[in-house]
Amino acid sequence: MAHDERRLEVLRAIVQDFVSTNDPVGSKALAERHDLGVSPATIRNDMAVLEEQGYITQPHTSAGRVPTDKGYRLFVDRLSAVKPLSAAERRAIERFLDGAVDLHDVLGRTVRLLAQLTRQVAVVQYPTLSRSAVRHLEVVQVAASRLLLVLITDTGRVEQRVVDSPVEVDAGAVAELRALLNQAFAGVKLAEAGDKVPGLLDTAPQHLRGLVTTVSTTLMETLVEPSEDRLVIGGTANLAHGSALDFRGSVRPLLEALEEQVVVLRLMSEVDAGTVLVRIGEENAHEALTGASLVTVGYGSADRPLGGLGVVGPTRMDYPGNMAAVRAVARYVGHLLAES
């Protein structure tokens, strides 16, 4: 219906104006700033209906209106298209990320870049180990009876464990052990690797069995209980640049939730590559996030997402711009890690 479409245009205009000015929006300002093709009186009527339907609300001190969580949700759902990033922005992403030397550097650069592009808090999840496979197992002799076991996954994660041997180990045995481990585990998914550890003893030559037994426990810990998934966070100072109106009460609970990571990691586990998820205000079940919005997406290939990345900020944010930035950066990080 025509008047429904017109009301959606009025809502779009209110969202855009409120996001850019941070001032409640009145009908007179809407009529002046936007070519809505109707009189201020009609705009006032449309605003009254939108308010009745719960899409906008009136802050008690002001004559203007601001979007509610429900209003932002309708705005996001009815975005006809997420605006693509400019060629200059895309080149900046490539230049900034191409210089990265390893996974830690890629993810560190990614949060800095996202925080700069969106002026929000950026979060990136380390590639989930459960989705990774063993690329290489390195064994390094650090002392006569001490070894360092290094697991390198195909997503670039590195896990290290020290192994103390009850007897001294010679360099030849270290080289044989390394070959034995890589023969057994290279290319094997981490989720399945733990099952192969008990069989190592059967395949090990007699003179290596003592060493394999010593290494097996550490190997189980490294493959089966790798350190928990982690987030890299950047741009928390951006939360201070908004206005006092952006977060009801204090921003502290949000900062604490970001620091604890568990809440955000749980939300990240729901992402898939290619689909940008937007959670607005009260849609976030965790109390600390009810005044915030999250824009997240998975990175990696469509058939194998490695982890999630996104931005967290006030509900008054540039949704089309943030969605475009998050999607573009995720796509590039996915390409970068696929090539590594």
C-alpha positions as CSV (number, residue, x, y, z in Angstrom):
1,M,0.0,0.0,0.0
2,A,1.2,3.5,-1.0
3,H,0.9,5.0,2.5
4,D,2.8,2.1,4.1
5,E,5.7,2.7,1.6
6,R,5.5,6.4,2.4
7,R,5.7,5.7,6.1
8,L,8.7,3.5,5.6
9,E,10.3,6.5,3.7
10,V,9.5,8.7,6.7
11,L,11.0,6.1,9.1
12,R,14.2,5.9,6.9
13,A,14.5,9.7,7.0
14,I,14.1,9.7,10.8
15,V,16.8,7.0,11.2
16,Q,19.2,8.7,8.8
17,D,18.8,12.1,10.4
18,F,19.0,10.8,14.0
19,V,22.1,8.7,13.3
20,S,23.9,11.7,11.7
21,T,22.8,14.5,14.0
22,N,22.1,12.7,17.3
23,D,19.1,15.1,17.7
24,P,15.5,13.9,17.9
25,V,13.8,14.6,14.5
26,G,10.7,16.8,14.0
27,S,8.3,16.8,11.1
28,K,9.4,20.4,10.0
29,A,13.0,19.3,9.7
30,L,12.0,16.2,7.8
31,A,10.0,18.2,5.3
32,E,12.9,20.6,4.8
33,R,15.7,18.1,4.5
34,H,14.0,15.3,2.6
35,D,12.0,15.3,-0.6
36,L,9.2,13.2,0.7
37,G,6.6,14.7,-1.7
38,V,4.0,15.4,1.0
39,S,3.1,18.2,3.3
40,P,4.4,18.6,6.8
41,A,0.9,17.8,8.1
42,T,0.9,14.4,6.3
43,I,4.4,13.8,7.7
44,R,3.1,14.6,11.2
45,N,0.2,12.1,10.7
46,D,2.7,9.4,9.4
47,M,4.9,10.0,12.5
48,A,1.9,9.6,14.8
49,V,1.1,6.2,13.2
50,L,4.8,5.1,13.4
51,E,4.8,6.1,17.0
52,E,1.6,4.2,17.7
53,Q,3.1,1.1,16.0
54,G,6.2,1.4,18.2
55,Y,8.7,2.3,15.5
56,I,9.6,5.7,16.9
57,T,9.3,7.3,20.3
58,Q,9.4,10.8,21.8
59,P,12.1,11.5,24.3
60,H,10.3,13.2,27.2
61,T,12.1,16.6,26.8
62,S,11.8,17.0,23.1
63,A,9.3,17.7,20.3
64,G,11.2,15.4,18.0
65,R,11.1,11.6,17.6
66,V,13.8,9.0,17.7
67,P,13.8,5.4,16.4
68,T,13.1,2.5,18.7
69,D,14.8,-0.9,18.5
70,K,11.8,-2.1,16.5
71,G,12.2,0.9,14.2
72,Y,15.9,0.2,13.5
73,R,15.0,-3.5,12.9
74,L,12.4,-2.5,10.2
75,F,14.9,-0.1,8.7
76,V,17.6,-2.8,8.5
77,D,15.2,-5.5,7.2
78,R,14.0,-3.2,4.5
79,L,17.3,-2.0,3.3
80,S,17.0,-2.5,-0.5
81,A,20.8,-3.0,-0.8
82,V,23.9,-2.5,1.3
83,K,25.9,0.2,-0.3
84,P,29.2,-1.2,-1.7
85,L,32.4,0.3,-0.4
86,S,34.2,2.8,-2.7
87,A,37.2,1.6,-4.8
88,A,39.4,3.8,-2.5
89,E,38.0,2.1,0.6
90,R,38.6,-1.4,-0.9
91,R,42.2,-0.5,-1.9
92,A,42.8,0.8,1.7
93,I,41.6,-2.6,3.0
94,E,43.9,-4.5,0.7
95,R,46.9,-2.3,1.4
96,F,46.4,-2.4,5.2
97,L,45.9,-6.2,5.4
98,D,48.4,-7.3,2.7
99,G,51.4,-6.3,4.9
100,A,50.4,-8.8,7.6
101,V,53.1,-11.4,8.4
102,D,51.1,-14.1,10.3
103,L,47.6,-14.9,11.7
104,H,48.0,-12.7,14.8
105,D,49.1,-9.8,12.6
106,V,46.2,-10.3,10.2
107,L,43.6,-10.3,13.0
108,G,45.3,-7.4,14.8
109,R,45.2,-5.3,11.6
110,T,41.6,-6.4,11.0
111,V,40.3,-5.0,14.2
112,R,42.2,-1.7,13.8
113,L,40.9,-1.4,10.2
114,L,37.3,-2.2,11.1
115,A,37.4,0.2,14.1
116,Q,38.7,3.0,11.8
117,L,36.2,2.3,9.0
118,T,33.2,2.2,11.2
119,R,34.2,4.2,14.3
120,Q,32.7,1.4,16.5
121,V,34.3,-1.3,18.6
122,A,35.7,-4.0,16.3
123,V,35.8,-7.7,17.3
124,V,37.4,-10.6,15.5
125,Q,37.3,-14.2,16.6
126,Y,40.4,-16.4,16.2
127,P,39.7,-19.2,13.7
128,T,37.7,-21.8,15.7
129,L,40.0,-24.8,16.4
130,S,37.2,-27.3,16.1
131,R,37.0,-26.4,12.4
132,S,40.8,-26.5,11.8
133,A,43.1,-29.3,10.6
134,V,46.7,-30.0,11.5
135,R,49.1,-28.5,9.0
136,H,52.3,-29.4,10.7
137,L,53.6,-30.7,14.1
138,E,57.1,-29.3,14.9
139,V,59.3,-30.8,17.6
140,V,62.1,-28.6,18.8
141,Q,64.8,-29.7,21.2
142,V,65.3,-27.0,23.8
143,A,67.5,-29.0,26.2
144,A,68.9,-32.5,26.5
145,S,65.7,-33.9,28.0
146,R,63.2,-31.1,27.1
147,L,61.2,-30.7,23.9
148,L,58.9,-28.1,22.6
149,L,55.9,-29.4,20.7
150,V,54.4,-26.9,18.3
151,L,51.0,-27.5,16.6
152,I,50.4,-25.4,13.5
153,T,46.8,-25.5,12.1
154,D,45.8,-24.9,8.5
155,T,44.1,-21.7,9.7
156,G,47.4,-20.3,10.9
157,R,46.9,-20.9,14.7
158,V,49.9,-22.0,16.7
159,E,49.7,-23.9,20.0
160,Q,52.9,-24.7,21.9
161,R,53.6,-27.2,24.8
162,V,56.8,-28.1,26.6
163,V,57.5,-31.8,27.1
164,D,59.9,-33.1,29.7
165,S,61.4,-36.5,29.0
166,P,62.6,-38.7,31.9
167,V,65.7,-39.5,29.8
168,E,68.0,-37.5,27.5
169,V,66.9,-37.4,23.8
170,D,69.3,-37.3,20.9
171,A,68.8,-35.3,17.7
172,G,68.2,-38.4,15.6
173,A,65.2,-39.5,17.8
174,V,63.8,-35.9,17.6
175,A,63.9,-36.0,13.8
176,E,62.3,-39.5,13.7
177,L,59.5,-38.4,16.1
178,R,58.8,-35.3,14.0
179,A,58.4,-37.5,10.9
180,L,56.2,-40.0,12.7
181,L,53.9,-37.3,14.1
182,N,53.5,-35.6,10.7
183,Q,52.9,-38.8,8.9
184,A,50.1,-39.6,11.4
185,F,48.5,-36.1,11.8
186,A,49.2,-33.8,8.8
187,G,45.9,-32.9,7.2
188,V,43.8,-34.5,9.9
189,K,40.9,-32.4,11.4
190,L,41.5,-31.5,15.0
191,A,38.1,-32.9,15.9
192,E,39.3,-36.3,14.7
193,A,43.0,-36.1,15.7
194,G,42.7,-37.1,19.3
195,D,41.4,-40.6,18.3
196,K,44.6,-41.3,16.5
197,V,47.0,-40.7,19.4
198,P,46.5,-44.2,21.0
199,G,47.5,-45.8,17.7
200,L,50.8,-44.0,17.6
201,L,52.4,-46.5,19.9
202,D,51.6,-49.4,17.6
203,T,53.2,-47.7,14.6
204,A,56.3,-46.4,16.5
205,P,59.5,-48.3,16.1
206,Q,60.6,-50.0,19.4
207,H,63.4,-47.6,20.2
208,L,61.0,-44.6,20.0
209,R,58.2,-46.0,22.1
210,G,59.3,-44.5,25.4
211,L,59.5,-41.1,23.8
212,V,56.2,-41.5,22.1
213,T,54.6,-42.5,25.4
214,T,56.0,-39.3,27.0
215,V,54.8,-37.1,24.2
216,S,51.3,-38.7,23.9
217,T,49.8,-37.0,27.0
218,T,50.9,-33.6,25.8
219,L,49.8,-34.3,22.3
220,M,46.3,-35.2,23.6
221,E,46.1,-31.9,25.5
222,T,47.3,-30.0,22.4
223,L,44.9,-31.7,20.0
224,V,41.9,-32.3,22.1
225,E,42.0,-29.5,24.6
226,P,43.4,-26.6,22.7
227,S,43.2,-23.2,24.4
228,E,39.7,-21.7,24.1
229,D,38.6,-19.5,21.3
230,R,39.6,-15.9,21.7
231,L,38.6,-12.5,20.5
232,V,40.8,-9.7,19.3
233,I,39.1,-6.4,20.2
234,G,39.9,-2.9,19.0
235,G,38.5,0.6,19.1
236,T,36.9,0.5,22.6
237,A,37.7,4.2,22.8
238,N,35.1,4.8,20.1
239,L,32.4,4.1,22.7
240,A,33.4,7.3,24.5
241,H,32.9,9.4,21.3
242,G,29.2,9.0,21.2
243,S,26.7,10.9,23.3
244,A,25.4,10.3,26.8
245,L,22.1,9.4,25.2
246,D,23.6,6.4,23.3
247,F,23.6,4.0,26.2
248,R,21.0,4.0,28.9
249,G,22.8,4.3,32.2
250,S,26.4,3.3,31.9
251,V,28.6,1.9,29.2
252,R,30.5,-0.1,31.8
253,P,28.5,-3.4,31.5
254,L,29.1,-3.4,27.8
255,L,32.9,-2.9,28.3
256,E,32.9,-5.7,30.9
257,A,31.0,-8.1,28.5
258,L,33.6,-7.3,25.8
259,E,36.4,-8.0,28.3
260,E,35.0,-11.3,29.5
261,Q,34.5,-12.3,25.8
262,V,32.3,-15.3,26.6
263,V,29.0,-13.5,25.7
264,V,30.4,-12.1,22.4
265,L,32.0,-15.5,21.5
266,R,28.6,-17.2,21.9
267,L,27.0,-14.7,19.5
268,M,30.0,-15.2,17.1
269,S,29.4,-19.0,17.0
270,E,26.1,-18.3,15.2
271,V,27.6,-16.5,12.2
272,D,28.1,-18.0,8.7
273,A,30.3,-16.7,5.9
274,G,28.5,-14.2,3.6
275,T,25.4,-13.4,5.7
276,V,25.6,-10.3,7.7
277,L,23.7,-10.6,11.0
278,V,22.4,-7.6,12.8
279,R,21.2,-7.8,16.4
280,I,19.6,-4.6,17.7
281,G,19.2,-3.6,21.4
282,E,16.8,-5.8,23.2
283,E,17.3,-8.6,20.6
284,N,20.6,-9.3,22.5
285,A,19.6,-11.6,25.3
286,H,22.5,-10.6,27.5
287,E,21.7,-7.6,29.7
288,A,24.9,-5.8,29.1
289,L,24.2,-5.7,25.3
290,T,20.6,-4.6,25.4
291,G,21.6,-1.0,24.7
292,A,23.9,-2.0,21.9
293,S,23.8,-3.3,18.3
294,L,26.1,-6.0,16.9
295,V,26.8,-6.3,13.2
296,T,28.6,-9.6,12.5
297,V,29.5,-12.0,9.7
298,G,31.6,-15.1,9.3
299,Y,35.0,-15.1,7.4
300,G,36.4,-18.0,5.5
301,S,34.9,-19.8,2.5
302,A,31.1,-20.4,2.3
303,D,31.6,-24.2,2.9
304,R,34.1,-23.6,5.7
305,P,33.7,-20.5,7.9
306,L,36.7,-20.1,10.2
307,G,35.3,-17.6,12.7
308,G,33.4,-14.4,13.0
309,L,34.1,-10.7,12.9
310,G,32.0,-7.6,13.4
311,V,31.4,-4.4,15.2
312,V,29.6,-3.5,18.4
313,G,28.2,0.0,19.1
314,P,25.2,2.0,20.1
315,T,21.8,1.3,18.4
316,R,22.2,4.7,16.8
317,M,24.7,3.6,14.2
318,D,25.2,3.8,10.5
319,Y,23.8,0.3,9.7
320,P,24.2,0.3,5.9
321,G,27.8,1.6,6.2
322,N,28.8,-0.8,9.0
323,M,27.2,-3.8,7.2
324,A,29.2,-3.0,4.1
325,A,32.5,-2.5,5.9
326,V,32.1,-5.7,7.9
327,R,31.2,-7.7,4.8
328,A,34.1,-6.3,2.7
329,V,36.7,-6.9,5.5
330,A,35.5,-10.4,6.1
331,R,35.7,-11.3,2.5
332,Y,39.2,-10.0,2.3
333,V,40.4,-11.8,5.5
334,G,38.9,-15.0,4.1
335,H,40.9,-14.7,0.9
336,L,44.0,-13.9,2.8
337,L,43.8,-16.9,5.1
338,A,42.8,-19.2,2.3
339,E,46.0,-18.3,0.4
340,S,48.3,-18.6,3.5
